[in-house]
Amino acid sequence: MNTNQKIAKVHLTSRFRQLLVAILSVSFGISMYIAMNSFMAGVNNIQTEITFTSMSHIKIYNDLSSTITQISPKPKDSNTILMVNNARNIQYTQGIKNADAIKNELLNMSEINGVALQLNEKVFIRNGVSNTSASLTGIETVNENKLFETAKYIIEGDLSELDKRSDGIILGVGLAQTIGVKTGNTISVTTSEGVSKTFKIIGLLESGSKVRDKTSALITIQTARQLFSKNKSYATDILVNTYDYNNARTVAEKVRKLTDYKVESWQEGNEQLVSSSLLRDILAIAVSLTILIVAGFGIYNIMNMTVNEKIKEIAILKAMGFNGKDVIEIFLTQSVAIGLIGGFVGLFLGNVIVQMLDIVPFKIASYNTLPVVYNIKDYILAFSFGTIITLIAGYLPSRKASKVDPVEILRG
Amino acid sequence: MNAISIQNINKHFYDPVEFQVLKDISFDVKKGEFVSIIGKSGSGKSTLLYLLSTMDTKYKGNIAINGTQVTGLSQNELAKFRNEQIGFVFQFHFLLPEFTVLDNVMLPALKLNKKSKDEIEAEAIESLYLLGLKGQELKKASKISGGQQQRVAIARALINSPSIIMGDEPTGNLDSKNTNIVFDVFKELAKERGQTIIAVTHDDEFADNCDRIIELSDGKVISQ
Ligand SMILES: Nc1ncnc2c1ncn2[C@@H]1O[C@H](COP(=O)(O)OP(=O)(O)O)[C@@H](O)[C@H]1O
Ligand SMILES: [Mg+2]
C-alpha cells in the first residue's frame, strides 16, 4: 500500500458508520439489479414456455402469395393497351403434398431439434342434437409430444391411445363441455365437404389456453388424411422446433432455401410477444439502473461530505507537498474501496434475494414458485455498473478536493 | 547562494475591494539565518510568508529559493519543491486528527519516498524526543494538548530536513516554557544543520534573540 492509499484507509476506517452506509447503498443497488433482472428473465422464460406449448418456433404452410403476378405479356408498343379486369389470386393447391420429404430434409439440419406434421381443418362436431364447429388437428403423436409436451396437458386418457385406435379423438375440455360429452362417448365429425365419421372420445385436453380448449380436437394425422381423402404425405402445416428459439429467424431464412412454401418464424407471427419481452427487459434495466444511480448519488453525497469535512486536512497535505493527483488518489481510493466491497456484498445479497424469490410459492405454467433465472451475465453487469457508478460518483468530489487552494483554507 | 531572494514583490487582494497588501518588497535571506518577521496585525506578514512558502502564486515580482526560481513553476512542481525543500509550521497546529502523532510526523517523508519506512520512523521518533514528546508517539493527534500538537507540527516540518523552515506564529499558542523549547530547537537547527528559519512572530523576546528581524508596516519593509 502506498502512502496515499494508507491515508485513504485511515479516512475510511475512522468513520465506520458512514462507510457502512456507503457500502450498503452500493450493495442495495447491485443486489436489486441482480434480483430485478433474474426475475424478469424468469418471467420471460415462462412467457416463452407458455407461448411454445402450442406454437412452434417455425411454421411452414401453403400460403396465398400476396403478389399477383401478371400472366399475360406486357404489350410491346405503346399503341396497344392491355386491360385486365378483376385480377384475382386463386389458390389451386391446398396444403403441402410432399410434407414427408420436406420433413426429412429439415431433420438433417443441425439447428433443428424436432419436426411435427399437422393437418388442420375446420369441422362440425355433432352429439345427437348439439352441434358445434371445431378445429380438428391431425397430429403425429410422438413428434407432437416432442415439440409441445402435449401429453402433459391430457387430463383424462392418454395421448398414445390415439395411435392404438383409428376412431379415437381427444377433445379440449371446453369443447367437450359445450357439446356435453365425456370420455367414452361417441361423436360424429363432419367435414366441410360433407364427409362424416364417428369417433370415440378417448381423452380430454386442458392446455391452459381457454380458446384452444374450447375449439380443438385431436386425431392422428393418418386418420385425418383418410377423412379428408388426402395422400399419404399430406399435411397443412409443418411445425419445426430449433434448439434455441431466439435463432428462429435465421433458421427460417435457411429453411426458405429448401422450399417454396411460406416459412414463418414465431417472431414474425407474434411481434407482440417479442416486443413485450423486450419491454420487460428494458423496464428491468431502467429500474435497476435507476436504483444504481440513486446509490451513486448516495456515494457522491457521502464523498462530498467527506471532502468538505476534510478540507483543512487536504490543505495541510497540499502544504506538505502532496499534489492534486495525490489528493484525487486519496479520495478515489476511498470510493473504489466502497464500490468493490459494496459490489461483492451486493453480489452475495443479490444471490440470496434471488434464491428467496425462487422459493416463494406461485403457481404459473409448469412452475410452483416465482420464476427466476440464474445468469452469470446479470452478476457481471451489476458489478461493473455498480463500480463504474461509484467511480464516477467518487471522482467528482475527488476532483473538487484536488482543486482546494491551501492558502484560502490555512490563512488564519 | 542565498536561501531566499525576493525582488519587487507586489500583491493585491481584489475582494471585497482592491487593496494592495504587499508593496514592492525585496530582501535576501542567507543560508542558515534565523529570521523573524514582525509587524502590526494586518501589516501583511502572513501573506508574505504564504508567498515564500510557494503555496500562494498570485503575486507580481520574483521569488528564488536556494537558487531555484519558483515564480512561474506549475502547481505540481511547486508541491514537489515544497515537499523537498520547505517545512511549514502554521499558526494553528493543523495536524491530521485521525492519524497518530508518529504518522503525522512521518507523512511528508513517506510522500518524499527517499528513505525506507524504518529509517523515517527512527528519524520521526528522534525529532519527537528532541521536542519533548517522548511517549506520545502512538496517541491520536487529536488526543494531545494544544502545546504538544504545535510541537508535533514542528517535528513534522523537520522530517524531510528541509533547507528552509517557515513558521506563521509557530509559538503563538504556546506558553513560555514551550516557546523556549521551540526557540531552542530552531536556533540549533540553524546553527548546527545550517537550516534557514523564517518565523512570523508577535513575541518580542523571541524576535530579539533571532539573527535578524524584518519589520513590515502597511505592506512595506520598514527595517531589516
Ligand atoms: N483573502 C483575503 N482577501 C482580502 N483581504 C485579505 C485576505 N487575507 C488577508 N487580507 C488582508 O490583507 C492584510 C494583511 O493580512 P495578513 O497578511 O494576514 O496580516 P498579518 O498576518 O500581518 O496580520 C489585512 O488587512 C487583511 O485584512
Ligand atoms: Mg497573520
CSV table of N, CA and C and ligand atoms in Angstrom, one decimal, chain A residues 408 411, chain B residues 13 15-16 19 21 39-48 168-169, ligand 1:
chain,number,residue,atom,x,y,z
A,408,GLU,N,-6.2,29.6,0.9
A,408,GLU,CA,-7.5,30.0,1.3
A,408,GLU,C,-7.9,29.4,2.6
A,411,ARG,N,-5.0,30.2,5.8
A,411,ARG,CA,-4.8,31.6,6.3
A,411,ARG,C,-5.6,31.8,7.6
B,13,PHE,N,-5.2,42.2,-3.1
B,13,PHE,CA,-6.4,41.5,-3.0
B,13,PHE,C,-7.5,42.2,-3.7
B,15,ASP,N,-10.9,41.3,-3.4
B,15,ASP,CA,-12.2,41.0,-2.7
B,15,ASP,C,-12.1,41.4,-1.3
B,16,PRO,N,-12.9,42.2,-0.7
B,16,PRO,CA,-14.1,42.8,-1.2
B,16,PRO,C,-13.8,44.0,-2.1
B,19,PHE,N,-7.1,46.1,-3.0
B,19,PHE,CA,-6.3,46.5,-1.8
B,19,PHE,C,-4.9,46.0,-2.0
B,21,VAL,N,-1.7,44.7,-0.6
B,21,VAL,CA,-1.3,44.2,0.7
B,21,VAL,C,0.2,44.2,0.9
B,39,GLY,N,5.6,42.9,12.9
B,39,GLY,CA,4.8,44.0,12.3
B,39,GLY,C,3.5,43.9,12.9
B,40,LYS,N,2.7,45.0,12.8
B,40,LYS,CA,1.4,45.1,13.4
B,40,LYS,C,0.5,44.1,12.7
B,41,SER,N,-0.6,43.7,13.4
B,41,SER,CA,-1.6,42.9,12.8
B,41,SER,C,-2.1,43.5,11.6
B,42,GLY,N,-2.2,42.8,10.5
B,42,GLY,CA,-2.7,43.3,9.3
B,42,GLY,C,-1.7,43.9,8.4
B,43,SER,N,-0.4,43.9,8.8
B,43,SER,CA,0.6,44.5,8.0
B,43,SER,C,1.1,43.7,6.8
B,44,GLY,N,0.6,42.4,6.8
B,44,GLY,CA,0.9,41.6,5.6
B,44,GLY,C,1.9,40.5,5.8
B,45,LYS,N,2.2,40.2,7.1
B,45,LYS,CA,3.2,39.2,7.4
B,45,LYS,C,2.8,37.8,6.9
B,46,SER,N,1.6,37.4,7.3
B,46,SER,CA,1.2,36.0,6.9
B,46,SER,C,1.1,35.9,5.3
B,47,THR,N,0.6,37.0,4.7
B,47,THR,CA,0.5,37.0,3.3
B,47,THR,C,1.9,36.8,2.6
B,48,LEU,N,2.9,37.5,3.2
B,48,LEU,CA,4.2,37.4,2.7
B,48,LEU,C,4.8,36.0,2.8
B,168,ASP,N,4.4,30.5,10.8
B,168,ASP,CA,3.5,31.6,11.0
B,168,ASP,C,3.0,31.6,12.4
B,169,GLU,N,3.7,32.5,13.2
B,169,GLU,CA,3.4,32.5,14.6
B,169,GLU,C,3.5,31.1,15.2
C,1,LIG,N1,-8.1,36.6,1.4
C,1,LIG,C1,-8.0,37.9,1.7
C,1,LIG,N2,-8.8,38.7,1.0
C,1,LIG,C2,-8.8,40.0,1.2
C,1,LIG,N3,-8.0,40.6,2.1
C,1,LIG,C3,-7.2,39.9,2.8
C,1,LIG,C4,-7.2,38.4,2.7
C,1,LIG,N4,-6.3,37.9,3.5
C,1,LIG,C5,-5.8,39.0,4.2
C,1,LIG,N5,-6.3,40.1,3.8
C,1,LIG,C6,-6.0,41.4,4.3
C,1,LIG,O1,-4.6,41.7,4.0
C,1,LIG,C7,-4.0,42.3,5.1
C,1,LIG,C8,-2.8,41.6,5.6
C,1,LIG,O2,-3.2,40.3,6.1
C,1,LIG,P1,-2.2,39.3,6.8
C,1,LIG,O3,-1.1,39.1,5.9
C,1,LIG,O4,-3.0,38.2,7.3
C,1,LIG,O5,-1.7,40.2,8.0
C,1,LIG,P2,-0.9,39.8,9.3
C,1,LIG,O6,-0.5,38.3,9.2
C,1,LIG,O7,0.3,40.7,9.3
C,1,LIG,O8,-1.7,40.1,10.5
C,1,LIG,C9,-5.1,42.5,6.1
C,1,LIG,O9,-5.6,43.8,6.0
C,1,LIG,C10,-6.1,41.6,5.8
C,1,LIG,O10,-7.4,42.0,6.1
